[in-house]
Coordinates of C-alpha atoms in Angstrom, one line a residue:
M1 CA 116.7 -80.5 27.5
D2 CA 118.0 -77.5 25.8
G3 CA 116.0 -74.3 25.3
K4 CA 115.1 -75.0 21.7
S5 CA 113.4 -78.3 22.6
K6 CA 111.5 -76.7 25.4
Q7 CA 110.2 -74.1 23.0
V8 CA 109.0 -76.8 20.6
I9 CA 107.1 -78.6 23.4
K10 CA 105.5 -75.4 24.5
V11 CA 104.2 -74.6 21.0
F12 CA 103.0 -78.2 20.6
L13 CA 101.0 -78.0 23.9
V14 CA 99.4 -74.7 22.9
F15 CA 98.5 -76.1 19.5
L16 CA 97.0 -79.2 21.2
V17 CA 94.9 -77.1 23.6
F18 CA 93.7 -75.1 20.6
C19 CA 92.7 -78.2 18.7
L20 CA 90.9 -79.7 21.6
A21 CA 89.0 -76.4 22.1
A22 CA 88.1 -76.3 18.4
L23 CA 86.9 -79.9 18.6
F24 CA 84.8 -79.2 21.6
L25 CA 83.2 -76.1 20.0
S26 CA 82.5 -78.1 16.9
F27 CA 80.8 -80.8 19.0
L28 CA 78.6 -78.2 20.7
M29 CA 77.6 -76.7 17.4
M30 CA 76.7 -80.1 15.9
E31 CA 74.7 -80.9 19.1
K32 CA 72.7 -77.7 18.7
I33 CA 72.1 -78.3 15.1
L34 CA 70.9 -81.9 15.7
N35 CA 69.0 -81.0 18.9
P36 CA 67.7 -77.5 18.5
S37 CA 65.1 -77.9 21.3
R38 CA 68.0 -78.0 23.8
T39 CA 69.4 -74.7 22.6
P40 CA 69.1 -72.2 25.6
F41 CA 67.2 -69.4 23.8
W42 CA 65.4 -66.8 25.9
K43 CA 61.6 -67.1 25.5
A44 CA 58.9 -64.7 26.3
K45 CA 55.1 -64.6 26.4
K46 CA 52.9 -61.5 26.4
I47 CA 49.2 -61.6 27.1
E48 CA 46.8 -58.8 26.1
A49 CA 43.7 -59.3 28.1
A50 CA 40.4 -59.2 26.2
A51 CA 37.7 -57.0 27.8
R52 CA 34.0 -57.5 28.5
G53 CA 31.8 -55.6 26.0
S54 CA 30.1 -52.3 26.9
I55 CA 26.4 -51.5 27.2
Y56 CA 25.4 -48.3 25.4
S57 CA 22.2 -46.2 25.6
N58 CA 20.4 -45.2 22.4
D59 CA 22.0 -41.7 22.7
D60 CA 25.5 -43.3 22.8
F61 CA 26.3 -43.0 26.4
N62 CA 28.5 -45.8 27.8
L63 CA 26.4 -47.2 30.7
A64 CA 28.6 -50.2 31.6
S65 CA 32.3 -50.5 30.5
S66 CA 35.4 -52.6 31.4
Q67 CA 38.9 -51.5 32.2
I68 CA 41.9 -53.8 32.2
L69 CA 43.7 -53.6 35.5
Y70 CA 47.4 -54.3 36.1
K71 CA 49.4 -55.8 39.0
V72 CA 52.6 -53.9 39.8
S73 CA 55.4 -55.7 41.7
V74 CA 58.9 -55.1 42.8
N75 CA 61.7 -57.0 44.5
T76 CA 62.7 -55.1 47.6
F77 CA 66.2 -56.6 47.7
S78 CA 66.8 -55.1 44.3
I79 CA 66.2 -51.5 45.4
S80 CA 69.4 -49.7 46.3
P81 CA 69.2 -48.7 50.0
E82 CA 70.6 -45.2 49.4
K83 CA 68.0 -44.6 46.6
R84 CA 65.0 -46.1 48.4
E85 CA 63.4 -42.7 49.2
L86 CA 63.8 -41.6 45.5
F87 CA 62.0 -44.8 44.4
I88 CA 59.1 -44.2 46.9
N89 CA 58.6 -40.6 45.9
L90 CA 58.7 -41.3 42.1
F91 CA 56.5 -44.4 42.4
S92 CA 54.0 -42.4 44.4
I93 CA 53.9 -39.6 41.8
Y94 CA 53.5 -41.9 38.8
S95 CA 51.0 -44.3 40.4
G96 CA 48.9 -41.9 42.6
I97 CA 49.4 -44.2 45.6
D98 CA 50.2 -42.5 48.9
A99 CA 53.9 -42.5 49.7
Q100 CA 53.2 -43.8 53.3
E101 CA 51.3 -46.8 51.9
I102 CA 54.2 -47.6 49.6
T103 CA 56.7 -47.3 52.5
A104 CA 54.5 -49.7 54.7
K105 CA 54.5 -52.3 51.9
L106 CA 58.2 -52.1 51.4
K107 CA 58.8 -53.2 55.0
Q108 CA 58.0 -56.7 53.6
K109 CA 61.0 -58.4 52.2
G110 CA 61.4 -60.0 48.8
Y111 CA 59.0 -60.0 45.8
I112 CA 56.0 -57.9 46.8
V113 CA 52.9 -56.6 45.1
L114 CA 52.4 -52.8 45.4
S115 CA 49.0 -52.8 43.8
Y116 CA 46.5 -55.1 41.9
N117 CA 44.3 -52.3 40.6
I118 CA 46.4 -50.1 38.3
P119 CA 44.6 -48.8 35.2
A120 CA 46.1 -49.1 31.7
N121 CA 47.4 -45.5 31.3
I122 CA 49.1 -45.5 34.7
A123 CA 50.5 -49.0 34.0
A124 CA 52.1 -47.6 30.8
N125 CA 53.7 -44.8 32.8
L126 CA 55.0 -47.1 35.5
K127 CA 56.7 -49.2 32.7
Q128 CA 58.5 -46.1 31.6
L129 CA 59.4 -45.2 35.1
G130 CA 60.9 -48.7 35.6
S131 CA 63.2 -48.1 32.6
K132 CA 64.3 -44.7 34.0
L133 CA 65.0 -46.2 37.4
L134 CA 67.1 -49.0 35.9
A135 CA 69.1 -46.4 34.0
Y136 CA 69.8 -44.3 37.1
D137 CA 70.8 -47.4 39.1
V138 CA 67.9 -47.2 41.6
F139 CA 67.9 -51.0 41.2
R140 CA 71.1 -53.0 41.9
E141 CA 72.5 -56.5 41.7
Y142 CA 72.5 -58.3 45.0
Q143 CA 73.7 -61.6 46.5
D144 CA 70.9 -63.9 47.8
S145 CA 71.1 -66.2 50.9
S146 CA 72.7 -69.0 48.9
G147 CA 75.5 -66.7 47.6
R148 CA 74.1 -66.5 44.1
I149 CA 74.3 -63.1 42.3
V150 CA 70.8 -61.9 41.3
Q151 CA 70.7 -59.5 38.4
K152 CA 69.0 -56.1 39.1
M153 CA 65.3 -56.2 38.6
G154 CA 63.0 -53.2 37.8
I155 CA 59.3 -52.7 38.2
D156 CA 57.2 -55.7 37.0
V157 CA 53.8 -54.7 35.4
E158 CA 51.4 -57.5 34.3
V159 CA 47.6 -57.9 33.8
S160 CA 45.8 -58.8 37.0
G161 CA 42.2 -58.7 35.9
I162 CA 39.3 -56.6 34.5
N163 CA 37.2 -54.1 36.3
R164 CA 33.6 -53.3 35.5
S165 CA 32.4 -49.7 36.0
Y166 CA 29.1 -47.9 35.8
A167 CA 29.5 -44.3 34.9
Y168 CA 26.0 -43.2 36.0
V169 CA 25.9 -45.1 39.3
D170 CA 22.3 -46.2 39.9
V171 CA 20.7 -45.1 36.6
L172 CA 18.7 -47.9 34.9
E173 CA 19.0 -50.2 37.9
P174 CA 18.0 -52.9 38.5
I175 CA 17.5 -53.3 34.7
L176 CA 21.1 -52.9 33.9
G177 CA 22.1 -55.4 36.6
Y178 CA 25.5 -56.0 38.0
T179 CA 28.5 -58.3 37.8
Q180 CA 30.7 -60.3 40.3
K181 CA 34.3 -61.1 39.9
R182 CA 35.4 -64.7 39.2
E183 CA 38.6 -66.4 38.3
Y184 CA 39.0 -67.2 34.6
K185 CA 42.2 -68.4 32.9
G186 CA 44.4 -67.0 35.7
M187 CA 42.7 -63.6 35.8
T188 CA 39.9 -61.9 37.7
I189 CA 37.1 -61.0 35.3
P190 CA 33.5 -59.7 35.7
D191 CA 30.6 -62.2 35.3
G192 CA 27.0 -61.1 34.8
I193 CA 24.7 -61.9 37.8
K194 CA 21.5 -59.9 37.2
G195 CA 19.7 -57.7 34.7
L196 CA 21.1 -57.1 31.2
E197 CA 24.5 -58.1 32.4
K198 CA 23.2 -61.6 33.1
Y199 CA 20.8 -62.0 30.1
Y200 CA 23.5 -61.0 27.6
N201 CA 26.4 -62.4 29.5
E202 CA 27.4 -64.7 26.6
E203 CA 27.5 -61.9 24.2
L204 CA 29.4 -59.5 26.5
F205 CA 31.9 -62.1 27.7
P206 CA 35.4 -61.6 26.3
R207 CA 36.2 -64.0 23.4
Q208 CA 39.9 -64.5 23.4
N209 CA 43.0 -63.0 25.0
G210 CA 45.7 -61.7 22.7
I211 CA 48.8 -63.9 22.9
E212 CA 52.3 -63.3 21.6
S213 CA 54.8 -66.0 22.5
G214 CA 58.2 -67.0 21.2
V215 CA 62.0 -66.3 21.2
K216 CA 62.9 -62.8 22.1
D217 CA 65.8 -60.7 20.8
I218 CA 68.3 -58.7 22.8
R219 CA 65.8 -55.9 23.2
S220 CA 63.2 -58.3 24.6
N221 CA 61.0 -58.1 21.6
I222 CA 59.5 -61.4 20.4
I223 CA 60.9 -62.6 17.1
R224 CA 57.9 -63.2 14.7
N225 CA 59.1 -66.3 13.0
K226 CA 57.2 -69.5 12.2
A227 CA 57.7 -70.8 15.7
A228 CA 56.1 -67.8 17.3
I229 CA 52.5 -68.1 18.6
L230 CA 50.3 -65.1 17.7
K231 CA 46.6 -64.7 18.6
D232 CA 44.6 -61.5 18.2
R233 CA 42.7 -60.1 21.1
I234 CA 38.9 -60.4 20.7
D235 CA 36.8 -58.4 23.1
G236 CA 33.2 -59.2 24.0
S237 CA 30.4 -57.7 21.9
D238 CA 28.9 -54.3 22.7
I239 CA 25.1 -54.1 23.2
Y240 CA 23.0 -51.0 22.3
L241 CA 19.7 -50.3 24.0
H242 CA 16.5 -48.5 22.8
I243 CA 16.7 -46.6 26.0
N244 CA 17.7 -42.9 25.9
L245 CA 19.8 -42.1 29.0
S246 CA 18.5 -38.5 29.3
F247 CA 14.8 -39.7 29.2
Q248 CA 15.4 -42.6 31.5
R249 CA 17.0 -40.3 34.1
R250 CA 14.1 -37.8 33.9
V251 CA 11.6 -40.6 34.4
E252 CA 13.5 -41.8 37.5
V253 CA 13.4 -38.2 38.8
V254 CA 9.6 -38.1 38.4
L255 CA 9.2 -41.5 40.2
D256 CA 11.5 -40.4 43.0
S257 CA 9.4 -37.2 43.6
F258 CA 6.2 -39.2 43.9
Y259 CA 7.9 -41.8 46.0
E260 CA 8.7 -39.2 48.6
K261 CA 5.1 -37.9 48.4
Y262 CA 3.3 -41.2 48.7
Q263 CA 5.7 -43.1 51.0
V264 CA 5.1 -46.3 49.1
D265 CA 7.2 -49.5 48.9
E266 CA 8.2 -48.9 45.2
I267 CA 7.0 -47.2 42.0
V268 CA 7.8 -48.6 38.6
A269 CA 7.2 -47.2 35.2
G270 CA 7.7 -48.2 31.6
V271 CA 7.4 -46.7 28.1
M272 CA 7.1 -48.9 25.0
D273 CA 6.6 -48.6 21.3
P274 CA 3.5 -50.7 20.8
Q275 CA 4.3 -51.5 17.1
T276 CA 7.8 -52.9 17.7
G277 CA 8.0 -53.7 21.4
A278 CA 11.1 -51.4 21.9
I279 CA 11.4 -50.3 25.5
L280 CA 12.2 -46.6 25.7
A281 CA 12.3 -46.3 29.5
L282 CA 12.0 -48.9 32.3
A283 CA 12.4 -47.3 35.7
S284 CA 12.0 -48.0 39.4
T285 CA 12.5 -46.1 42.7
N286 CA 14.3 -49.1 44.2
R287 CA 17.7 -48.6 42.6
F288 CA 21.2 -49.5 43.7
D289 CA 24.8 -48.7 43.0
P290 CA 26.2 -51.9 41.3
K291 CA 29.6 -51.2 42.8
N292 CA 28.4 -50.7 46.3
I293 CA 25.4 -53.0 46.9
I294 CA 24.0 -52.4 50.4
S295 CA 20.4 -53.7 50.3
H296 CA 19.7 -57.0 48.4
S297 CA 16.0 -56.2 48.4
A298 CA 16.5 -53.8 45.5
L299 CA 18.3 -56.3 43.3
N300 CA 15.2 -57.9 41.8
A301 CA 13.5 -56.1 38.9
A302 CA 9.8 -55.7 40.1
V303 CA 8.7 -55.1 36.4
T304 CA 9.4 -58.7 35.6
E305 CA 9.9 -60.6 38.8
K306 CA 7.0 -59.4 41.0
P307 CA 3.5 -61.0 40.1
F308 CA 0.6 -59.1 41.6
E309 CA -3.2 -59.0 41.3
P310 CA -3.9 -56.4 38.7
G311 CA -7.3 -55.1 39.8
S312 CA -9.2 -53.0 37.4
T313 CA -6.4 -52.7 34.8
I314 CA -7.5 -56.2 33.7
K315 CA -10.9 -55.0 32.8
P316 CA -10.1 -53.6 29.3
I317 CA -8.6 -57.0 28.4
V318 CA -11.7 -58.9 29.5
F319 CA -13.9 -56.3 27.8
S320 CA -12.0 -56.6 24.5
I321 CA -12.3 -60.4 24.6
L322 CA -16.1 -60.1 24.9
L323 CA -16.1 -57.4 22.2
D324 CA -14.0 -59.4 19.8
K325 CA -16.4 -62.4 20.1
K326 CA -19.3 -60.0 19.5
L327 CA -20.9 -61.0 22.8
I328 CA -21.4 -57.3 23.8
N329 CA -22.5 -54.1 22.2
P330 CA -20.7 -51.0 23.8
L331 CA -23.8 -48.8 23.4
E332 CA -26.4 -51.3 24.6
S333 CA -28.1 -50.5 28.0
I334 CA -27.0 -52.3 31.1
D335 CA -28.5 -52.5 34.6
L336 CA -25.8 -52.0 37.2
N337 CA -28.0 -53.0 40.1
K338 CA -27.4 -49.7 42.0
G339 CA -23.7 -50.7 42.4
Y340 CA -24.3 -54.0 44.3
Y341 CA -24.3 -57.6 43.2
Q342 CA -24.8 -60.6 45.4
L343 CA -22.8 -63.7 44.4
G344 CA -23.5 -66.5 46.8
R345 CA -22.3 -65.2 50.2
Y346 CA -20.2 -62.5 48.6
T347 CA -21.4 -59.0 48.0
I348 CA -19.7 -57.2 45.1
K349 CA -20.0 -53.4 45.1
D350 CA -18.8 -50.5 43.1
D351 CA -16.9 -47.5 44.5
T352 CA -19.4 -45.0 43.0
F353 CA -23.1 -45.1 42.4
P354 CA -23.9 -45.9 38.8
A355 CA -25.3 -43.3 36.5
K356 CA -28.8 -43.6 35.2
N357 CA -29.3 -45.1 31.7
S358 CA -25.8 -46.7 31.8
V359 CA -24.6 -48.5 28.6
V360 CA -22.1 -51.3 28.4
Q361 CA -19.0 -49.1 27.7
D362 CA -19.8 -47.2 30.9
V363 CA -18.8 -50.4 32.7
L364 CA -15.2 -49.7 31.6
I365 CA -15.4 -45.9 31.7
R366 CA -16.7 -45.9 35.3
S367 CA -14.8 -49.0 36.3
S368 CA -17.8 -50.9 37.5
N369 CA -17.1 -54.3 39.2
V370 CA -20.8 -55.2 39.1
G371 CA -20.9 -54.5 35.4
M372 CA -17.8 -56.7 34.7
V373 CA -19.3 -59.6 36.7
K374 CA -22.5 -59.4 34.6
L375 CA -20.6 -59.1 31.3
A376 CA -18.1 -61.9 32.1
K377 CA -21.0 -64.4 32.4
K378 CA -21.3 -64.3 28.6
L379 CA -17.9 -66.0 28.3
S380 CA -17.3 -69.7 28.8
G381 CA -14.5 -70.8 31.0
Q382 CA -12.4 -71.9 27.9
E383 CA -13.1 -68.6 26.1
F384 CA -12.0 -66.6 29.1
Y385 CA -8.9 -68.7 29.6
D386 CA -7.9 -68.6 25.9
G387 CA -8.5 -64.9 25.7
F388 CA -6.1 -64.2 28.6
K389 CA -3.5 -66.4 26.9
R390 CA -3.8 -64.5 23.6
F391 CA -3.0 -61.3 25.5
G392 CA 0.0 -63.0 27.1
I393 CA -1.4 -62.9 30.6
S394 CA 0.4 -65.5 32.8
E395 CA 2.8 -66.1 29.9
F396 CA 6.5 -65.2 29.8
S397 CA 6.6 -61.9 27.8
G398 CA 10.0 -62.8 26.2
I399 CA 11.6 -59.6 27.4
D400 CA 15.4 -59.7 27.4
L401 CA 15.8 -59.8 31.2
P402 CA 16.6 -62.9 33.3
Y403 CA 14.5 -64.5 36.0
E404 CA 11.1 -63.4 34.5
R405 CA 8.1 -64.6 36.4
N406 CA 4.9 -65.6 34.5
G407 CA 2.0 -65.2 37.0
I408 CA -1.0 -67.4 37.4
I409 CA -4.5 -67.5 36.0
P410 CA -7.3 -69.9 37.0
S411 CA -7.8 -73.0 34.7
A412 CA -10.5 -73.0 32.1
K413 CA -12.5 -75.3 34.5
K414 CA -12.2 -72.9 37.4
L415 CA -13.1 -70.0 35.1
S416 CA -16.3 -71.8 34.3
G417 CA -17.4 -71.4 37.9
E418 CA -19.2 -68.2 39.0
I419 CA -16.8 -67.2 41.7
Y420 CA -13.6 -67.5 39.8
K421 CA -15.1 -65.9 36.7
A422 CA -16.5 -63.0 38.6
S423 CA -13.3 -62.2 40.6
A424 CA -11.1 -62.6 37.4
S425 CA -13.3 -60.1 35.6
Y426 CA -12.2 -57.3 37.8
G427 CA -8.6 -58.4 38.4
Y428 CA -8.6 -60.6 41.5
G429 CA -7.9 -64.4 41.8
L430 CA -5.1 -64.1 39.2
T431 CA -1.6 -62.6 39.1
T432 CA 0.3 -61.0 36.3
T433 CA 3.4 -58.8 36.0
F434 CA 4.0 -55.2 35.1
I435 CA 5.6 -56.1 31.7
Q436 CA 2.7 -58.4 30.8
L437 CA 0.2 -55.6 31.3
L438 CA 2.4 -53.1 29.4
R439 CA 2.6 -55.3 26.3
A440 CA -1.1 -56.2 26.6
Y441 CA -2.1 -52.6 26.4
G442 CA 0.0 -52.3 23.3
V443 CA -2.5 -54.5 21.6
F444 CA -5.0 -51.7 21.6
C445 CA -2.6 -49.4 19.7
N446 CA -1.3 -52.0 17.2
D447 CA -4.3 -53.3 15.3
G448 CA -4.7 -56.1 17.9
V449 CA -1.2 -57.5 17.5
L450 CA 0.8 -58.5 20.7
V451 CA 4.5 -57.8 20.4
T452 CA 7.5 -58.9 22.5
P453 CA 8.9 -56.1 24.7
H454 CA 12.7 -55.8 24.4
L455 CA 15.5 -53.5 25.6
V456 CA 18.3 -54.2 23.1
K457 CA 18.4 -52.6 19.7
K458 CA 21.5 -54.4 18.4
V459 CA 24.6 -56.4 19.3
V460 CA 27.9 -55.3 17.7
S461 CA 30.9 -57.7 17.8
S462 CA 34.5 -56.4 18.4
T463 CA 35.1 -57.1 14.7
G464 CA 32.2 -54.9 13.6
E465 CA 29.6 -57.5 12.8
I466 CA 26.0 -56.3 13.7
Y467 CA 23.2 -58.6 15.0
N468 CA 19.7 -57.3 15.3
P469 CA 17.6 -59.5 17.6
Q470 CA 14.2 -60.6 16.2
F471 CA 11.1 -60.9 18.4
K472 CA 7.9 -62.8 17.7
Q473 CA 4.4 -61.3 17.5
Q474 CA 0.9 -62.7 17.6
Q475 CA -2.7 -61.6 17.0
A476 CA -4.6 -61.1 20.2
I477 CA -7.8 -59.5 18.9
S478 CA -9.0 -58.2 15.6
A479 CA -7.9 -54.7 14.3
P480 CA -11.5 -53.3 14.5
T481 CA -11.9 -54.5 18.1
A482 CA -8.5 -52.8 19.0
R483 CA -9.6 -49.5 17.4
K484 CA -12.9 -49.6 19.3
M485 CA -11.0 -50.3 22.6
Q486 CA -8.9 -47.2 21.9
E487 CA -12.0 -45.1 21.6
I488 CA -13.4 -46.4 24.9
L489 CA -10.1 -46.0 26.8
I490 CA -9.8 -42.4 25.5
K491 CA -13.3 -41.7 27.0
T492 CA -12.2 -43.4 30.2
V493 CA -9.5 -40.7 30.6
E494 CA -11.7 -37.8 29.4
E495 CA -14.9 -38.7 31.3
G496 CA -14.0 -41.5 33.7
T497 CA -11.5 -42.7 36.4
G498 CA -8.4 -41.7 34.4
R499 CA -9.0 -37.9 34.3
K500 CA -5.9 -37.1 36.2
A501 CA -3.8 -38.5 33.4
R502 CA -5.0 -35.9 30.8
V503 CA -2.5 -33.6 29.1
D504 CA -3.8 -30.8 26.9
G505 CA -3.1 -31.2 23.2
L506 CA -2.6 -34.9 23.4
V507 CA -4.8 -37.9 22.9
I508 CA -4.6 -40.1 26.0
G509 CA -6.4 -43.3 26.8
G510 CA -6.0 -45.8 29.6
K511 CA -7.4 -47.5 32.7
T512 CA -6.7 -47.2 36.4
G513 CA -6.4 -50.1 38.8
T514 CA -6.4 -50.6 42.6
A515 CA -6.0 -53.9 44.3
R516 CA -5.4 -54.9 47.9
I517 CA -2.3 -56.8 48.6
V518 CA -2.6 -60.4 49.8
K519 CA -0.9 -61.1 53.2
K520 CA 1.6 -63.9 53.5
G521 CA -0.6 -66.0 55.7
G522 CA -3.7 -65.4 53.5
G523 CA -6.4 -62.7 53.4
Y524 CA -5.8 -59.1 52.4
D525 CA -3.6 -56.5 54.0
N526 CA -4.4 -52.8 54.5
L527 CA -2.0 -52.0 51.6
Y528 CA -2.8 -51.5 47.9
N529 CA -1.2 -51.5 44.5
G530 CA -2.3 -48.5 42.5
S531 CA -1.8 -48.6 38.8
F532 CA -2.5 -46.9 35.5
F533 CA -1.8 -48.4 32.0
G534 CA -2.6 -46.5 28.9
F535 CA -1.3 -44.8 25.8
V536 CA -0.5 -41.3 24.4
K537 CA -0.9 -40.2 20.8
G538 CA 0.7 -37.0 19.4
G539 CA 2.6 -35.8 16.4
G540 CA 2.0 -39.1 14.6
K541 CA 3.6 -41.1 17.4
T542 CA 2.0 -43.5 19.8
Y543 CA 3.5 -44.9 23.0
V544 CA 2.2 -47.2 25.7
I545 CA 3.0 -46.3 29.3
G546 CA 2.5 -48.2 32.5
I547 CA 2.7 -47.1 36.1
V548 CA 2.4 -49.2 39.3
A549 CA 2.7 -47.9 42.9
F550 CA 3.4 -50.9 45.0
G551 CA 2.3 -50.8 48.7
T552 CA 0.3 -47.7 49.0
H553 CA -1.3 -47.2 52.4
G554 CA -5.1 -47.7 52.8
K555 CA -5.7 -44.3 54.5
E556 CA -6.1 -41.9 51.6
D557 CA -4.8 -41.4 48.1
Y558 CA -4.3 -45.1 47.5
Y559 CA -6.5 -45.5 44.3
G560 CA -4.7 -45.8 41.0
S561 CA -6.5 -42.7 39.9
Q562 CA -4.8 -40.7 42.7
T563 CA -1.4 -42.3 42.7
A564 CA -0.5 -43.8 39.3
A565 CA -2.4 -41.5 36.9
P566 CA -0.6 -38.3 38.0
V567 CA 2.7 -40.0 37.5
F568 CA 1.6 -41.0 34.0
K569 CA 0.8 -37.4 33.3
E570 CA 4.2 -36.1 34.3
I571 CA 6.0 -38.7 32.3
V572 CA 4.0 -37.7 29.2
Q573 CA 5.0 -34.0 29.9
V574 CA 8.6 -35.1 30.0
M575 CA 8.1 -36.8 26.6
Q576 CA 6.7 -33.6 25.2
K577 CA 9.8 -31.6 26.4
Q578 CA 12.2 -34.2 24.9
N579 CA 10.4 -34.2 21.5
F580 CA 9.1 -37.8 21.7
L581 CA 5.7 -36.3 20.6
Q582 CA 6.8 -33.9 17.9
G583 CA 3.9 -32.0 16.4
S584 CA 1.9 -31.9 19.6
K585 CA 1.0 -28.6 21.2

């Protein structure tokens, strides 16, 4: 074959190869057009974690907030050995993690997690660091055990979970409550366990993670076409309290000082607007750090979860039931039997000898057990029972806190009997809670209307929608009866057992209470609950305040007049300083 023929054959073979290649490429293009799902596009999915809502005080302090945490990982094989120290030092500077800790973790081989708890601002910095390290060849390609070439990989930053933080540590505990972590849709998120965190868990809970999914371009940005999946991030709602942080903290300081002085089990206090039921402060000496719970005994809110025998603080309620039914006249004479009353085999006695020429209202002013027993005889068992119910005694108050207890009162049948009727008239043989008594005393300052105590002022969604919770009310006694009770309770502070609650320039009314604590096995212990419930009026404002000192020792200073009334006075003085009682001297 001559040279010319060889040249023709060579050209033909080249042409044939070209045609076959063109045919093959055409086939691939048709395949991709007819079967687009098999086209090997690079896809990406970005998740923007939704956060739990915050809890704000009335003065706009963030009491409980959430922060998104990030997991930061790296492939140790991808780090260039000669630039390992550079990586460690720079990562330590950007992350705040000690260099020795990073070095120890890098002893592991392969894909490792350097931290699960990186906050958002540091995570953003670490992403920038990753880009810089890639540009300076701190990361490299490498060959794995199977001989495959693995492309160089930088720092991997992704959402790991959500952290709950409490900026003011134990303030407003256990009312604020706490959360525990749980797995939810592949992330660790906080879930409400106690307090407001539990009661409003559904409102606070994050609604929807932000999702961006689809084909990405050469810069790794997702192409926003019709095939892309886009969902907006929707955080949980924020809740705003009636409680002022500054006032709450000052009340807690007052309680702590008396706690040290009295050496009691616990002191609780609450301040409420009697017309609306808004709680302005709800404090306890048994507080805890929700991020570092040591003692589980402090986790329960005594104000709602601890029923107790109220002692003499129940007397104004019984007295007002009698007054409302016109069964007594406050100025009518009454014989107090020299402070003793025999009821079967029981002897009921007063702590002080009765004054001569006592009248019915002196029974309340001097806190006479004998007088209450004699007056309560005028009520039928059913009237007694129904009267307690109208005041919310043994009923759930409806406060926006979980695990509320309701207490126990004797049945109408039992209250028809002399013993139960007598003991109930001065606060024994029944149990109530702090919050029930606080709302009950509000009746005397609100024309006889019983309101629902509540902590939350409004709920605001992440989209700005505002929800104002509504709470029910009911008439407990008539308005004239309520006003008369105010007068008598004011005299009780001015002339009777509540004198240590007086504050110059303000109108104060209320009633002390002292009750022995029942032992677990029955009978009464040598410990007492001392209490004072009342109201303060000044500058056109009226507030109801309650104090209970649980577990005072029966040696001295265990009466409510000696323990709770002075606490009441100091809280009122704090209210003066913080202008809650504007216009008062």
